[in-house]
Amino acid sequence: MRIPSTRTVPTRSRTAVVDSVWSDAKEFLTQFAQESRGATDTDRRLREVRSAIEATGTYRHTTEELTFGARLAWRNAERCIGRLYWNSMTVRDLRHLHTADDIAEQCVEHLRTATNGGRVRPLITVFAPDRPGRPTARLLNEQLVRYADDPRSRQRTHLAQGLGWTRGDKDFDVLPLLTRTGRDDTPRFHELPSDAVLQVPLTHPQYPAFASLGLRWYAVPAICDMALRVGGVTYPTAPFNGWYMGTEIGARNLADTQRYNLLPTVAQLLGLDTSSDRTLWKDRALVELNLAVLHSYQQAGVTITDHHTESARFLTHIEREEQHGRTVAADWSWIVPPISASATPVFHRYYDPPNPHPHTAFVHHASAADTH
């Protein structure tokens, strides 16, 4: 018989945790006080938080702090070109919810609210942080909406089918939400209602035959495999979205060879010479595929932006931040669009390097990506 260990966690380890949380909390709350009109009596608030962290190892944000923190995490997202809109994100504070059923239900509501009839709203829904004895259910999906036939979704599709999901055999079948409450719990699936997922059929303004390909994509790119970290507190389940830039769909999701790999199909439809790479058939097919995406979303009345417009707006964002005395960290390889790179202004400059340890950020965490 194995005897349970009675060894306690060394005091130094607990002290290190408390010091780490307090350090991040102090930096965040100081920044909140500097930038937010809602901050009052910062010294008293810091004393309250310090006392809570020493007693429990964590603390609770006010709604105003959480709202600022979620928006700040977007502002700090060095791989996002759409940060000009960071302060417009709507924050749904649902920290009182932590069960799988409640989270699935409110993720559906997130999609409906964010879709907004096609006028997509930047939105984040923040569920409860973990507490001792009460873990918050995780979403195992990469995004709230993904397709079962997308090669990137293969593992999650198999997981859902193994749990009893009976779909996934048709093109563009929408995956269910996958949740798990603890690492040892069996995952569960939750079907997304069709009225919560707005999809756009893809057509081309000059090639009517393009519609025969039967392509589509969804309106809201709601990321859910990242945790929200705000001033030392981590919210493991916090799906968030902006709106699509056309190249995310046309140049990556539909064109990447490890995804839908549609460039050969589009080239054949357009009658392009594919005998040699030097005919630039891939480039021509890529442009037409991206044009189809932008055209289709515009025709459907669904918010989308193009890479030229968004590149110019990103430089506007940098100018605004510099006017406030703030630098903008950016990952060049993500900011520069995947097509026509040198034709956009973001290509022709360098950026401040990312902060390796920001106190407030969206971060990948293993439990969200682990679908085994």
mmCIF file of C-alpha atoms in Angstrom:
data_model
loop_
_atom_site.group_PDB
_atom_site.id
_atom_site.type_symbol
_atom_site.label_atom_id
_atom_site.label_comp_id
_atom_site.label_asym_id
_atom_site.label_seq_id
_atom_site.Cartn_x
_atom_site.Cartn_y
_atom_site.Cartn_z
ATOM 1 C CA MET A 1 0.000 0.000 0.000
ATOM 2 C CA ARG A 2 1.316 3.430 -0.954
ATOM 3 C CA ILE A 3 1.408 5.866 1.953
ATOM 4 C CA PRO A 4 0.299 9.388 1.009
ATOM 5 C CA SER A 5 3.005 11.965 1.355
ATOM 6 C CA THR A 6 2.623 14.378 4.255
ATOM 7 C CA ARG A 7 5.330 16.696 2.959
ATOM 8 C CA THR A 8 4.195 20.291 2.757
ATOM 9 C CA VAL A 9 5.153 22.731 0.043
ATOM 10 C CA PRO A 10 8.288 24.551 1.146
ATOM 11 C CA THR A 11 7.637 28.055 2.425
ATOM 12 C CA ARG A 12 10.086 29.419 -0.128
ATOM 13 C CA SER A 13 8.004 27.995 -3.001
ATOM 14 C CA ARG A 14 4.818 29.606 -1.725
ATOM 15 C CA THR A 15 6.679 32.839 -1.175
ATOM 16 C CA ALA A 16 7.961 32.733 -4.744
ATOM 17 C CA VAL A 17 4.401 32.258 -6.042
ATOM 18 C CA VAL A 18 3.081 35.118 -3.924
ATOM 19 C CA ASP A 19 5.920 37.375 -5.014
ATOM 20 C CA SER A 20 5.363 36.545 -8.687
ATOM 21 C CA VAL A 21 1.611 37.206 -8.555
ATOM 22 C CA TRP A 22 2.125 40.386 -6.572
ATOM 23 C CA SER A 23 4.756 41.677 -8.978
ATOM 24 C CA ASP A 24 2.429 41.226 -11.968
ATOM 25 C CA ALA A 25 -0.554 42.579 -10.043
ATOM 26 C CA LYS A 26 1.307 45.693 -8.951
ATOM 27 C CA GLU A 27 2.490 46.438 -12.507
ATOM 28 C CA PHE A 28 -0.979 45.904 -13.920
ATOM 29 C CA LEU A 29 -2.836 47.937 -11.308
ATOM 30 C CA THR A 30 -0.343 50.769 -11.635
ATOM 31 C CA GLN A 31 -0.875 50.792 -15.399
ATOM 32 C CA PHE A 32 -4.634 50.633 -14.907
ATOM 33 C CA ALA A 33 -4.451 53.663 -12.631
ATOM 34 C CA GLN A 34 -2.373 55.572 -15.159
ATOM 35 C CA GLU A 35 -4.601 54.848 -18.149
ATOM 36 C CA SER A 36 -8.105 54.352 -16.809
ATOM 37 C CA ARG A 37 -10.547 56.968 -15.626
ATOM 38 C CA GLY A 38 -12.188 54.330 -13.448
ATOM 39 C CA ALA A 39 -9.236 53.985 -11.095
ATOM 40 C CA THR A 40 -9.637 55.470 -7.598
ATOM 41 C CA ASP A 41 -7.370 55.428 -4.531
ATOM 42 C CA THR A 42 -4.671 53.283 -6.078
ATOM 43 C CA ASP A 43 -2.665 52.922 -2.860
ATOM 44 C CA ARG A 44 -5.664 51.472 -1.018
ATOM 45 C CA ARG A 45 -6.360 49.095 -3.899
ATOM 46 C CA LEU A 46 -2.755 47.900 -3.912
ATOM 47 C CA ARG A 47 -2.922 47.215 -0.176
ATOM 48 C CA GLU A 48 -6.139 45.226 -0.616
ATOM 49 C CA VAL A 49 -4.648 43.153 -3.407
ATOM 50 C CA ARG A 50 -1.392 42.529 -1.547
ATOM 51 C CA SER A 51 -3.346 41.311 1.473
ATOM 52 C CA ALA A 52 -5.512 39.004 -0.660
ATOM 53 C CA ILE A 53 -2.504 37.513 -2.450
ATOM 54 C CA GLU A 54 -0.681 36.836 0.827
ATOM 55 C CA ALA A 55 -3.779 35.133 2.239
ATOM 56 C CA THR A 56 -4.965 33.138 -0.788
ATOM 57 C CA GLY A 57 -2.276 33.296 -3.478
ATOM 58 C CA THR A 58 -4.545 35.298 -5.794
ATOM 59 C CA TYR A 59 -7.033 38.180 -5.904
ATOM 60 C CA ARG A 60 -10.230 39.226 -7.692
ATOM 61 C CA HIS A 61 -10.341 41.914 -10.348
ATOM 62 C CA THR A 62 -13.057 44.517 -10.377
ATOM 63 C CA THR A 63 -15.173 44.550 -13.535
ATOM 64 C CA GLU A 64 -13.385 47.723 -14.629
ATOM 65 C CA GLU A 65 -9.980 46.122 -14.123
ATOM 66 C CA LEU A 66 -11.023 43.003 -16.024
ATOM 67 C CA THR A 67 -12.351 45.085 -18.916
ATOM 68 C CA PHE A 68 -9.155 47.113 -19.125
ATOM 69 C CA GLY A 69 -7.055 43.960 -18.768
ATOM 70 C CA ALA A 70 -8.778 42.125 -21.624
ATOM 71 C CA ARG A 71 -8.385 45.122 -23.913
ATOM 72 C CA LEU A 72 -4.775 45.569 -22.844
ATOM 73 C CA ALA A 73 -4.081 41.911 -23.657
ATOM 74 C CA TRP A 74 -5.277 42.603 -27.193
ATOM 75 C CA ARG A 75 -3.114 45.717 -27.368
ATOM 76 C CA ASN A 76 -0.150 43.596 -26.288
ATOM 77 C CA ALA A 77 -0.798 40.859 -28.893
ATOM 78 C CA GLU A 78 2.372 41.198 -30.951
ATOM 79 C CA ARG A 79 1.090 38.911 -33.733
ATOM 80 C CA CYS A 80 -2.140 40.831 -34.370
ATOM 81 C CA ILE A 81 -2.285 43.457 -37.121
ATOM 82 C CA GLY A 82 -5.777 44.637 -36.081
ATOM 83 C CA ARG A 83 -4.870 46.269 -32.785
ATOM 84 C CA LEU A 84 -6.089 49.713 -33.791
ATOM 85 C CA TYR A 85 -9.473 48.660 -32.390
ATOM 86 C CA TRP A 86 -8.202 47.327 -29.051
ATOM 87 C CA ASN A 87 -10.195 49.752 -26.936
ATOM 88 C CA SER A 88 -13.492 48.868 -28.661
ATOM 89 C CA MET A 89 -13.611 45.261 -27.464
ATOM 90 C CA THR A 90 -16.769 44.407 -25.509
ATOM 91 C CA VAL A 91 -16.021 42.336 -22.384
ATOM 92 C CA ARG A 92 -18.572 39.855 -21.070
ATOM 93 C CA ASP A 93 -17.764 39.253 -17.412
ATOM 94 C CA LEU A 94 -19.042 35.733 -16.699
ATOM 95 C CA ARG A 95 -16.609 34.832 -13.935
ATOM 96 C CA HIS A 96 -19.441 33.276 -11.939
ATOM 97 C CA LEU A 97 -19.652 30.443 -14.512
ATOM 98 C CA HIS A 98 -17.284 27.493 -14.606
ATOM 99 C CA THR A 99 -19.205 24.318 -15.591
ATOM 100 C CA ALA A 100 -19.024 22.758 -19.050
ATOM 101 C CA ASP A 101 -22.740 23.215 -19.757
ATOM 102 C CA ASP A 102 -22.745 26.876 -18.761
ATOM 103 C CA ILE A 103 -19.612 27.587 -20.775
ATOM 104 C CA ALA A 104 -20.970 25.854 -23.875
ATOM 105 C CA GLU A 105 -24.268 27.729 -23.611
ATOM 106 C CA GLN A 106 -22.541 31.081 -23.253
ATOM 107 C CA CYS A 107 -20.137 30.350 -26.114
ATOM 108 C CA VAL A 108 -23.200 30.013 -28.329
ATOM 109 C CA GLU A 109 -24.399 33.369 -27.034
ATOM 110 C CA HIS A 110 -20.925 34.777 -27.689
ATOM 111 C CA LEU A 111 -21.185 33.765 -31.343
ATOM 112 C CA ARG A 112 -24.642 35.266 -31.715
ATOM 113 C CA THR A 113 -23.605 38.532 -30.082
ATOM 114 C CA ALA A 114 -20.320 38.803 -31.969
ATOM 115 C CA THR A 115 -21.940 37.990 -35.324
ATOM 116 C CA ASN A 116 -24.410 40.835 -34.898
ATOM 117 C CA GLY A 117 -26.198 40.071 -38.156
ATOM 118 C CA GLY A 118 -22.921 40.259 -40.071
ATOM 119 C CA ARG A 119 -21.594 43.485 -38.534
ATOM 120 C CA VAL A 120 -19.030 41.594 -36.467
ATOM 121 C CA ARG A 121 -18.212 42.973 -33.009
ATOM 122 C CA PRO A 122 -14.872 42.499 -31.213
ATOM 123 C CA LEU A 123 -15.890 40.508 -28.144
ATOM 124 C CA ILE A 124 -14.422 38.473 -25.300
ATOM 125 C CA THR A 125 -16.256 36.261 -22.813
ATOM 126 C CA VAL A 126 -14.317 35.687 -19.594
ATOM 127 C CA PHE A 127 -15.231 32.699 -17.462
ATOM 128 C CA ALA A 128 -14.044 31.874 -13.960
ATOM 129 C CA PRO A 129 -10.390 31.397 -13.063
ATOM 130 C CA ASP A 130 -9.474 28.095 -11.474
ATOM 131 C CA ARG A 131 -9.972 27.818 -7.733
ATOM 132 C CA PRO A 132 -8.882 25.015 -5.373
ATOM 133 C CA GLY A 133 -11.486 22.267 -5.638
ATOM 134 C CA ARG A 134 -13.369 24.046 -8.420
ATOM 135 C CA PRO A 135 -11.594 23.900 -11.762
ATOM 136 C CA THR A 136 -13.090 25.782 -14.676
ATOM 137 C CA ALA A 137 -14.012 23.713 -17.719
ATOM 138 C CA ARG A 138 -11.631 24.149 -20.653
ATOM 139 C CA LEU A 139 -12.516 24.454 -24.288
ATOM 140 C CA LEU A 140 -10.514 21.967 -26.327
ATOM 141 C CA ASN A 141 -11.340 23.644 -29.632
ATOM 142 C CA GLU A 142 -8.913 25.938 -31.408
ATOM 143 C CA GLN A 143 -11.732 28.319 -32.368
ATOM 144 C CA LEU A 144 -15.402 28.293 -31.467
ATOM 145 C CA VAL A 145 -16.099 27.476 -35.114
ATOM 146 C CA ARG A 146 -13.974 25.100 -37.172
ATOM 147 C CA TYR A 147 -14.799 22.593 -39.893
ATOM 148 C CA ALA A 148 -14.447 18.853 -39.416
ATOM 149 C CA ASP A 149 -12.860 18.337 -42.855
ATOM 150 C CA ASP A 150 -10.159 20.937 -42.215
ATOM 151 C CA PRO A 151 -6.885 18.978 -41.868
ATOM 152 C CA ARG A 152 -6.021 21.211 -38.925
ATOM 153 C CA SER A 153 -9.101 19.822 -37.127
ATOM 154 C CA ARG A 154 -8.401 16.150 -37.768
ATOM 155 C CA GLN A 155 -7.513 15.256 -34.185
ATOM 156 C CA ARG A 156 -10.480 17.124 -32.726
ATOM 157 C CA THR A 157 -12.820 15.583 -35.303
ATOM 158 C CA HIS A 158 -11.709 12.096 -34.298
ATOM 159 C CA LEU A 159 -12.126 13.002 -30.639
ATOM 160 C CA ALA A 160 -15.671 14.288 -31.193
ATOM 161 C CA GLN A 161 -16.641 11.200 -33.206
ATOM 162 C CA GLY A 162 -15.160 8.962 -30.547
ATOM 163 C CA LEU A 163 -17.408 10.690 -28.014
ATOM 164 C CA GLY A 164 -20.480 9.911 -30.114
ATOM 165 C CA TRP A 165 -20.713 12.833 -32.539
ATOM 166 C CA THR A 166 -22.280 11.376 -35.678
ATOM 167 C CA ARG A 167 -21.369 14.054 -38.205
ATOM 168 C CA GLY A 168 -18.127 15.139 -39.858
ATOM 169 C CA ASP A 169 -18.410 13.137 -43.066
ATOM 170 C CA LYS A 170 -19.459 16.088 -45.260
ATOM 171 C CA ASP A 171 -17.521 19.108 -46.479
ATOM 172 C CA PHE A 172 -17.638 22.035 -44.066
ATOM 173 C CA ASP A 173 -19.467 20.247 -41.259
ATOM 174 C CA VAL A 174 -19.146 22.497 -38.211
ATOM 175 C CA LEU A 175 -17.350 20.841 -35.303
ATOM 176 C CA PRO A 176 -19.121 20.773 -31.932
ATOM 177 C CA LEU A 177 -17.651 22.511 -28.923
ATOM 178 C CA LEU A 178 -15.408 20.195 -26.917
ATOM 179 C CA THR A 179 -15.058 20.710 -23.174
ATOM 180 C CA ARG A 180 -13.271 19.066 -20.298
ATOM 181 C CA THR A 181 -13.391 20.062 -16.637
ATOM 182 C CA GLY A 182 -10.227 18.369 -15.370
ATOM 183 C CA ARG A 183 -7.284 16.567 -16.940
ATOM 184 C CA ASP A 184 -8.720 13.211 -15.847
ATOM 185 C CA ASP A 185 -12.288 13.955 -16.929
ATOM 186 C CA THR A 186 -13.735 12.539 -20.130
ATOM 187 C CA PRO A 187 -14.263 15.319 -22.683
ATOM 188 C CA ARG A 188 -17.794 16.198 -23.758
ATOM 189 C CA PHE A 189 -19.162 17.582 -27.000
ATOM 190 C CA HIS A 190 -21.827 20.264 -27.412
ATOM 191 C CA GLU A 191 -23.443 20.769 -30.814
ATOM 192 C CA LEU A 192 -23.490 24.346 -32.095
ATOM 193 C CA PRO A 193 -26.959 25.477 -33.242
ATOM 194 C CA SER A 194 -26.993 26.338 -36.937
ATOM 195 C CA ASP A 195 -28.422 29.793 -36.255
ATOM 196 C CA ALA A 196 -25.359 30.660 -34.147
ATOM 197 C CA VAL A 197 -22.870 30.079 -36.967
ATOM 198 C CA LEU A 198 -23.123 32.540 -39.841
ATOM 199 C CA GLN A 199 -21.421 31.103 -42.932
ATOM 200 C CA VAL A 200 -20.578 32.800 -46.220
ATOM 201 C CA PRO A 201 -20.788 30.886 -49.541
ATOM 202 C CA LEU A 202 -17.826 31.866 -51.709
ATOM 203 C CA THR A 203 -18.370 33.222 -55.210
ATOM 204 C CA HIS A 204 -16.206 35.213 -57.615
ATOM 205 C CA PRO A 205 -17.177 38.537 -59.248
ATOM 206 C CA GLN A 206 -15.819 37.530 -62.700
ATOM 207 C CA TYR A 207 -16.016 33.729 -62.717
ATOM 208 C CA PRO A 208 -19.555 32.376 -62.089
ATOM 209 C CA ALA A 209 -18.200 28.800 -62.182
ATOM 210 C CA PHE A 210 -16.327 29.491 -58.948
ATOM 211 C CA ALA A 211 -19.570 28.905 -57.046
ATOM 212 C CA SER A 212 -19.589 25.288 -58.271
ATOM 213 C CA LEU A 213 -16.655 24.557 -55.939
ATOM 214 C CA GLY A 214 -19.094 24.734 -53.030
ATOM 215 C CA LEU A 215 -16.696 26.659 -50.796
ATOM 216 C CA ARG A 216 -17.719 28.564 -47.698
ATOM 217 C CA TRP A 217 -16.242 30.059 -44.568
ATOM 218 C CA TYR A 218 -17.630 31.327 -41.269
ATOM 219 C CA ALA A 219 -18.041 34.930 -40.163
ATOM 220 C CA VAL A 220 -16.512 35.061 -36.678
ATOM 221 C CA PRO A 221 -12.918 33.947 -35.933
ATOM 222 C CA ALA A 222 -13.359 33.368 -32.188
ATOM 223 C CA ILE A 223 -10.121 32.060 -30.685
ATOM 224 C CA CYS A 224 -10.542 29.798 -27.668
ATOM 225 C CA ASP A 225 -7.262 27.904 -27.222
ATOM 226 C CA MET A 226 -5.578 30.775 -25.381
ATOM 227 C CA ALA A 227 -5.841 31.835 -21.762
ATOM 228 C CA LEU A 228 -6.247 35.447 -20.703
ATOM 229 C CA ARG A 229 -3.601 36.481 -18.197
ATOM 230 C CA VAL A 230 -4.258 39.759 -16.384
ATOM 231 C CA GLY A 231 -1.885 41.016 -13.715
ATOM 232 C CA GLY A 232 -1.015 37.643 -12.203
ATOM 233 C CA VAL A 233 -4.470 36.039 -12.581
ATOM 234 C CA THR A 234 -5.075 33.524 -15.371
ATOM 235 C CA TYR A 235 -8.491 32.959 -16.918
ATOM 236 C CA PRO A 236 -8.107 29.624 -18.734
ATOM 237 C CA THR A 237 -11.374 29.921 -20.663
ATOM 238 C CA ALA A 238 -11.839 33.268 -22.385
ATOM 239 C CA PRO A 239 -12.870 33.033 -26.073
ATOM 240 C CA PHE A 240 -12.360 36.260 -28.001
ATOM 241 C CA ASN A 241 -12.729 37.561 -31.535
ATOM 242 C CA GLY A 242 -12.176 40.454 -33.863
ATOM 243 C CA TRP A 243 -13.118 40.101 -37.515
ATOM 244 C CA TYR A 244 -11.363 38.468 -40.433
ATOM 245 C CA MET A 245 -8.724 39.906 -42.690
ATOM 246 C CA GLY A 246 -9.314 38.303 -46.078
ATOM 247 C CA THR A 247 -5.855 36.732 -46.353
ATOM 248 C CA GLU A 248 -6.448 34.685 -43.209
ATOM 249 C CA ILE A 249 -9.079 32.777 -45.177
ATOM 250 C CA GLY A 250 -7.965 33.064 -48.802
ATOM 251 C CA ALA A 251 -4.188 32.853 -48.402
ATOM 252 C CA ARG A 252 -3.916 30.557 -45.385
ATOM 253 C CA ASN A 253 -6.996 28.531 -44.409
ATOM 254 C CA LEU A 254 -8.016 27.663 -47.958
ATOM 255 C CA ALA A 255 -4.639 27.822 -49.708
ATOM 256 C CA ASP A 256 -1.979 26.374 -47.383
ATOM 257 C CA THR A 257 -0.853 22.946 -48.553
ATOM 258 C CA GLN A 258 -1.406 21.522 -45.063
ATOM 259 C CA ARG A 259 -4.923 22.985 -44.945
ATOM 260 C CA TYR A 260 -7.456 22.920 -47.816
ATOM 261 C CA ASN A 261 -4.748 23.243 -50.514
ATOM 262 C CA LEU A 262 -7.125 24.758 -53.066
ATOM 263 C CA LEU A 263 -4.696 26.545 -55.373
ATOM 264 C CA PRO A 264 -4.513 23.637 -57.874
ATOM 265 C CA THR A 265 -8.312 23.424 -57.907
ATOM 266 C CA VAL A 266 -8.718 27.167 -58.480
ATOM 267 C CA ALA A 267 -6.026 27.156 -61.164
ATOM 268 C CA GLN A 268 -7.799 24.364 -63.029
ATOM 269 C CA LEU A 269 -11.103 26.234 -62.813
ATOM 270 C CA LEU A 270 -9.469 29.368 -64.246
ATOM 271 C CA GLY A 271 -7.672 27.425 -66.987
ATOM 272 C CA LEU A 272 -4.198 28.458 -65.844
ATOM 273 C CA ASP A 273 -1.025 26.831 -67.145
ATOM 274 C CA THR A 274 0.283 24.781 -64.222
ATOM 275 C CA SER A 275 3.126 23.117 -66.117
ATOM 276 C CA SER A 276 5.780 25.190 -64.368
ATOM 277 C CA ASP A 277 6.065 27.399 -61.310
ATOM 278 C CA ARG A 278 7.441 30.071 -63.639
ATOM 279 C CA THR A 279 3.999 30.635 -65.115
ATOM 280 C CA LEU A 280 3.110 32.065 -61.668
ATOM 281 C CA TRP A 281 -0.095 30.055 -61.651
ATOM 282 C CA LYS A 282 0.016 29.795 -57.862
ATOM 283 C CA ASP A 283 0.257 33.578 -57.522
ATOM 284 C CA ARG A 284 -2.614 34.179 -59.919
ATOM 285 C CA ALA A 285 -4.824 31.550 -58.305
ATOM 286 C CA LEU A 286 -3.998 32.965 -54.874
ATOM 287 C CA VAL A 287 -5.062 36.484 -55.846
ATOM 288 C CA GLU A 288 -8.327 35.252 -57.389
ATOM 289 C CA LEU A 289 -9.106 33.117 -54.349
ATOM 290 C CA ASN A 290 -8.547 36.105 -52.063
ATOM 291 C CA LEU A 291 -10.658 38.313 -54.313
ATOM 292 C CA ALA A 292 -13.468 35.751 -54.075
ATOM 293 C CA VAL A 293 -13.311 35.845 -50.269
ATOM 294 C CA LEU A 294 -13.490 39.650 -50.065
ATOM 295 C CA HIS A 295 -16.235 39.803 -52.694
ATOM 296 C CA SER A 296 -18.330 37.123 -51.002
ATOM 297 C CA TYR A 297 -18.183 38.648 -47.525
ATOM 298 C CA GLN A 298 -19.051 42.072 -48.922
ATOM 299 C CA GLN A 299 -21.991 40.634 -50.856
ATOM 300 C CA ALA A 300 -23.219 38.849 -47.723
ATOM 301 C CA GLY A 301 -22.902 41.986 -45.587
ATOM 302 C CA VAL A 302 -20.317 40.381 -43.280
ATOM 303 C CA THR A 303 -17.474 42.432 -41.842
ATOM 304 C CA ILE A 304 -14.069 41.720 -43.345
ATOM 305 C CA THR A 305 -10.981 43.791 -44.113
ATOM 306 C CA ASP A 306 -8.247 43.541 -46.725
ATOM 307 C CA HIS A 307 -4.519 43.407 -46.083
ATOM 308 C CA HIS A 308 -3.734 46.769 -47.705
ATOM 309 C CA THR A 309 -6.260 48.651 -45.583
ATOM 310 C CA GLU A 310 -5.305 46.846 -42.400
ATOM 311 C CA SER A 311 -1.585 47.434 -42.950
ATOM 312 C CA ALA A 312 -2.181 51.186 -43.169
ATOM 313 C CA ARG A 313 -4.379 51.061 -40.066
ATOM 314 C CA PHE A 314 -1.679 49.239 -38.139
ATOM 315 C CA LEU A 315 0.738 52.083 -38.786
ATOM 316 C CA THR A 316 -1.960 54.450 -37.573
ATOM 317 C CA HIS A 317 -2.141 52.364 -34.405
ATOM 318 C CA ILE A 318 1.613 52.709 -33.919
ATOM 319 C CA GLU A 319 1.404 56.487 -34.363
ATOM 320 C CA ARG A 320 -1.385 56.752 -31.797
ATOM 321 C CA GLU A 321 0.472 54.642 -29.284
ATOM 322 C CA GLU A 322 3.621 56.697 -29.727
ATOM 323 C CA GLN A 323 1.604 59.853 -29.082
ATOM 324 C CA HIS A 324 0.754 58.318 -25.698
ATOM 325 C CA GLY A 325 4.398 57.507 -25.034
ATOM 326 C CA ARG A 326 3.948 53.782 -25.599
ATOM 327 C CA THR A 327 5.897 51.447 -27.865
ATOM 328 C CA VAL A 328 4.259 48.774 -30.025
ATOM 329 C CA ALA A 329 5.862 45.342 -30.013
ATOM 330 C CA ALA A 330 5.246 43.279 -33.118
ATOM 331 C CA ASP A 331 6.281 39.990 -34.664
ATOM 332 C CA TRP A 332 7.246 40.993 -38.224
ATOM 333 C CA SER A 333 6.570 37.521 -39.630
ATOM 334 C CA TRP A 334 2.932 37.724 -38.485
ATOM 335 C CA ILE A 335 2.247 41.399 -39.129
ATOM 336 C CA VAL A 336 3.346 41.309 -42.770
ATOM 337 C CA PRO A 337 0.518 39.849 -44.925
ATOM 338 C CA PRO A 338 1.050 36.467 -46.635
ATOM 339 C CA ILE A 339 0.426 37.935 -50.118
ATOM 340 C CA SER A 340 1.689 41.141 -51.772
ATOM 341 C CA ALA A 341 3.906 41.735 -48.760
ATOM 342 C CA SER A 342 6.147 44.396 -50.289
ATOM 343 C CA ALA A 343 3.093 46.279 -51.587
ATOM 344 C CA THR A 344 2.007 46.996 -48.010
ATOM 345 C CA PRO A 345 3.578 49.634 -45.729
ATOM 346 C CA VAL A 346 4.131 47.215 -42.827
ATOM 347 C CA PHE A 347 6.749 45.351 -44.876
ATOM 348 C CA HIS A 348 9.204 48.243 -45.051
ATOM 349 C CA ARG A 349 10.084 48.780 -41.391
ATOM 350 C CA TYR A 350 11.226 47.094 -38.200
ATOM 351 C CA TYR A 351 9.292 46.786 -34.952
ATOM 352 C CA ASP A 352 10.062 46.657 -31.254
ATOM 353 C CA PRO A 353 10.649 43.077 -30.102
ATOM 354 C CA PRO A 354 7.916 41.326 -28.111
ATOM 355 C CA ASN A 355 8.045 41.420 -24.322
ATOM 356 C CA PRO A 356 8.846 37.837 -23.262
ATOM 357 C CA HIS A 357 7.045 38.240 -19.914
ATOM 358 C CA PRO A 358 4.121 40.665 -20.197
ATOM 359 C CA HIS A 359 1.972 40.927 -17.078
ATOM 360 C CA THR A 360 -1.155 41.025 -19.231
ATOM 361 C CA ALA A 361 -1.495 38.977 -22.424
ATOM 362 C CA PHE A 362 -3.216 36.164 -24.269
ATOM 363 C CA VAL A 363 -1.114 33.031 -23.811
ATOM 364 C CA HIS A 364 -1.291 29.497 -25.161
ATOM 365 C CA HIS A 365 -1.682 26.902 -22.446
ATOM 366 C CA ALA A 366 -1.234 23.173 -22.716
ATOM 367 C CA SER A 367 -4.640 22.167 -21.380
ATOM 368 C CA ALA A 368 -6.467 24.015 -24.149
ATOM 369 C CA ALA A 369 -4.467 22.340 -26.903
ATOM 370 C CA ASP A 370 -4.408 18.874 -25.328
ATOM 371 C CA THR A 371 -7.194 16.886 -26.967
ATOM 372 C CA HIS A 372 -6.050 13.422 -25.926
#
